[in-house]
GROMACS .gro file of C-alpha atoms in nm:
model
  115
    1GLN     CA    1   7.308   0.529  -1.414
    2VAL     CA    2   7.047   0.254  -1.376
    3GLN     CA    3   6.789   0.259  -1.123
    4LEU     CA    4   6.563  -0.053  -1.080
    5VAL     CA    5   6.223   0.048  -0.958
    6GLU     CA    6   5.992  -0.195  -0.816
    7SER     CA    7   5.599  -0.185  -0.793
    8GLY     CA    8   5.296  -0.423  -0.705
    9GLY     CA    9   5.374  -0.545  -0.354
   10GLY     CA   10   5.059  -0.516  -0.080
   11LEU     CA   11   4.867  -0.710   0.180
   12VAL     CA   12   4.673  -1.038   0.047
   13GLN     CA   13   4.501  -1.312   0.169
   14ALA     CA   14   4.649  -1.654   0.149
   15GLY     CA   15   4.586  -1.822  -0.181
   16GLY     CA   16   4.579  -1.499  -0.373
   17SER     CA   17   4.752  -1.323  -0.607
   18LEU     CA   18   4.993  -1.028  -0.663
   19ARG     CA   19   5.182  -0.921  -0.987
   20LEU     CA   20   5.515  -0.737  -0.926
   21SER     CA   21   5.707  -0.540  -1.186
   22CYS     CA   22   6.004  -0.402  -1.214
   23ALA     CA   23   6.150  -0.120  -1.460
   24ALA     CA   24   6.536  -0.039  -1.535
   25ALA     CA   25   6.502   0.307  -1.552
   26GLY     CA   26   6.805   0.487  -1.729
   27SER     CA   27   6.895   0.158  -1.927
   28ILE     CA   28   7.037   0.181  -2.266
   29PHE     CA   29   7.128  -0.198  -2.292
   30ARG     CA   30   6.995  -0.557  -2.245
   31PHE     CA   31   7.071  -0.703  -1.905
   32ASN     CA   32   7.212  -1.072  -1.945
   33THR     CA   33   7.013  -1.167  -1.634
   34MET     CA   34   6.726  -1.054  -1.435
   35ALA     CA   35   6.556  -1.134  -1.146
   36TRP     CA   36   6.329  -1.133  -0.802
   37TYR     CA   37   6.510  -1.200  -0.478
   38ARG     CA   38   6.319  -1.157  -0.127
   39GLN     CA   39   6.465  -1.122   0.237
   40SER     CA   40   6.251  -1.153   0.567
   41PRO     CA   41   6.383  -0.912   0.869
   42GLY     CA   42   6.658  -1.132   1.003
   43LEU     CA   43   6.719  -1.400   0.720
   44GLN     CA   44   6.959  -1.382   0.390
   45ARG     CA   45   6.822  -1.289   0.084
   46GLU     CA   46   6.700  -1.529  -0.113
   47LEU     CA   47   6.701  -1.602  -0.489
   48VAL     CA   48   6.291  -1.668  -0.599
   49ALA     CA   49   6.318  -1.643  -0.965
   50ALA     CA   50   6.574  -1.551  -1.282
   51ILE     CA   51   6.563  -1.518  -1.652
   52SER     CA   52   6.802  -1.509  -1.888
   53SER     CA   53   6.836  -1.248  -2.192
   54GLY     CA   54   6.701  -1.587  -2.401
   55GLY     CA   55   6.432  -1.660  -2.173
   56VAL     CA   56   6.576  -1.889  -1.958
   57THR     CA   57   6.394  -1.923  -1.647
   58ASN     CA   58   6.535  -2.035  -1.292
   59TYR     CA   59   6.281  -2.083  -0.972
   60ALA     CA   60   6.344  -2.172  -0.634
   61ASP     CA   61   6.166  -2.476  -0.535
   62SER     CA   62   5.995  -2.340  -0.301
   63VAL     CA   63   5.787  -2.126  -0.565
   64LYS     CA   64   5.778  -2.365  -0.882
   65GLY     CA   65   5.423  -2.413  -1.025
   66ARG     CA   66   5.322  -2.082  -0.833
   67PHE     CA   67   5.552  -1.771  -0.931
   68THR     CA   68   5.627  -1.684  -1.321
   69ILE     CA   69   5.901  -1.451  -1.413
   70SER     CA   70   5.869  -1.270  -1.738
   71ARG     CA   71   6.052  -0.992  -1.911
   72ASP     CA   72   6.039  -0.729  -2.192
   73ASN     CA   73   6.327  -0.709  -2.358
   74THR     CA   74   6.257  -0.397  -2.538
   75LYS     CA   75   6.142  -0.235  -2.226
   76ASN     CA   76   6.412  -0.351  -2.006
   77THR     CA   77   6.134  -0.483  -1.750
   78VAL     CA   78   6.064  -0.771  -1.543
   79ASN     CA   79   5.768  -0.932  -1.403
   80LEU     CA   80   5.699  -1.164  -1.110
   81GLN     CA   81   5.353  -1.301  -1.113
   82MET     CA   82   5.284  -1.463  -0.791
   83ASN     CA   83   5.006  -1.706  -0.775
   84SER     CA   84   4.887  -1.934  -0.474
   85LEU     CA   85   5.029  -1.683  -0.203
   86LYS     CA   86   5.110  -1.829   0.114
   87PRO     CA   87   5.210  -1.673   0.447
   88GLU     CA   88   5.562  -1.801   0.414
   89ASP     CA   89   5.582  -1.587   0.106
   90THR     CA   90   5.585  -1.295   0.315
   91ALA     CA   91   5.903  -1.034   0.247
   92VAL     CA   92   6.058  -0.753   0.091
   93TYR     CA   93   6.092  -0.844  -0.311
   94TYR     CA   94   6.396  -0.662  -0.466
   95CYS     CA   95   6.453  -0.655  -0.850
   96ASN     CA   96   6.820  -0.739  -0.972
   97ALA     CA   97   6.987  -0.681  -1.334
   98ARG     CA   98   7.295  -0.814  -1.385
   99ASN     CA   99   7.538  -0.794  -1.680
  100PRO     CA  100   7.883  -0.879  -1.694
  101PHE     CA  101   8.010  -0.579  -1.543
  102SER     CA  102   7.723  -0.407  -1.324
  103ASP     CA  103   7.494  -0.569  -1.072
  104TYR     CA  104   7.213  -0.320  -0.978
  105TRP     CA  105   6.941  -0.382  -0.707
  106GLY     CA  106   6.595  -0.201  -0.649
  107GLN     CA  107   6.463  -0.056  -0.302
  108GLY     CA  108   6.211  -0.311  -0.266
  109THR     CA  109   5.889  -0.367  -0.220
  110GLN     CA  110   5.710  -0.509   0.068
  111VAL     CA  111   5.449  -0.850   0.021
  112THR     CA  112   5.246  -0.943   0.315
  113VAL     CA  113   5.029  -1.284   0.295
  114SER     CA  114   4.815  -1.332   0.587
  115SER     CA  115   4.641  -1.656   0.670
   0.00000   0.00000   0.00000
């Protein structure tokens, strides 16, 4: 089975940067879509950024121009470079990987942005 392992979260001051990484351990095929979601306590999980196997990206309006998603298809990893972080970005960030048959989720990594 596939296990998604996130890393790179932490505490950062507003205006700072963090880089999240997600490794799809045990995967032997390319996922159609890999993405990052985030969730704050009491709120719904929301899509932050997604990238297709062909490299087409999609971003939430709130992070456009600040976040960049990328992937390495050979290693089945996905990264999220987060710049100009704001307190509103504070959340648990989850890695997601999908193909026509399966939908996998990581355990999440905490990102806290202080003002």
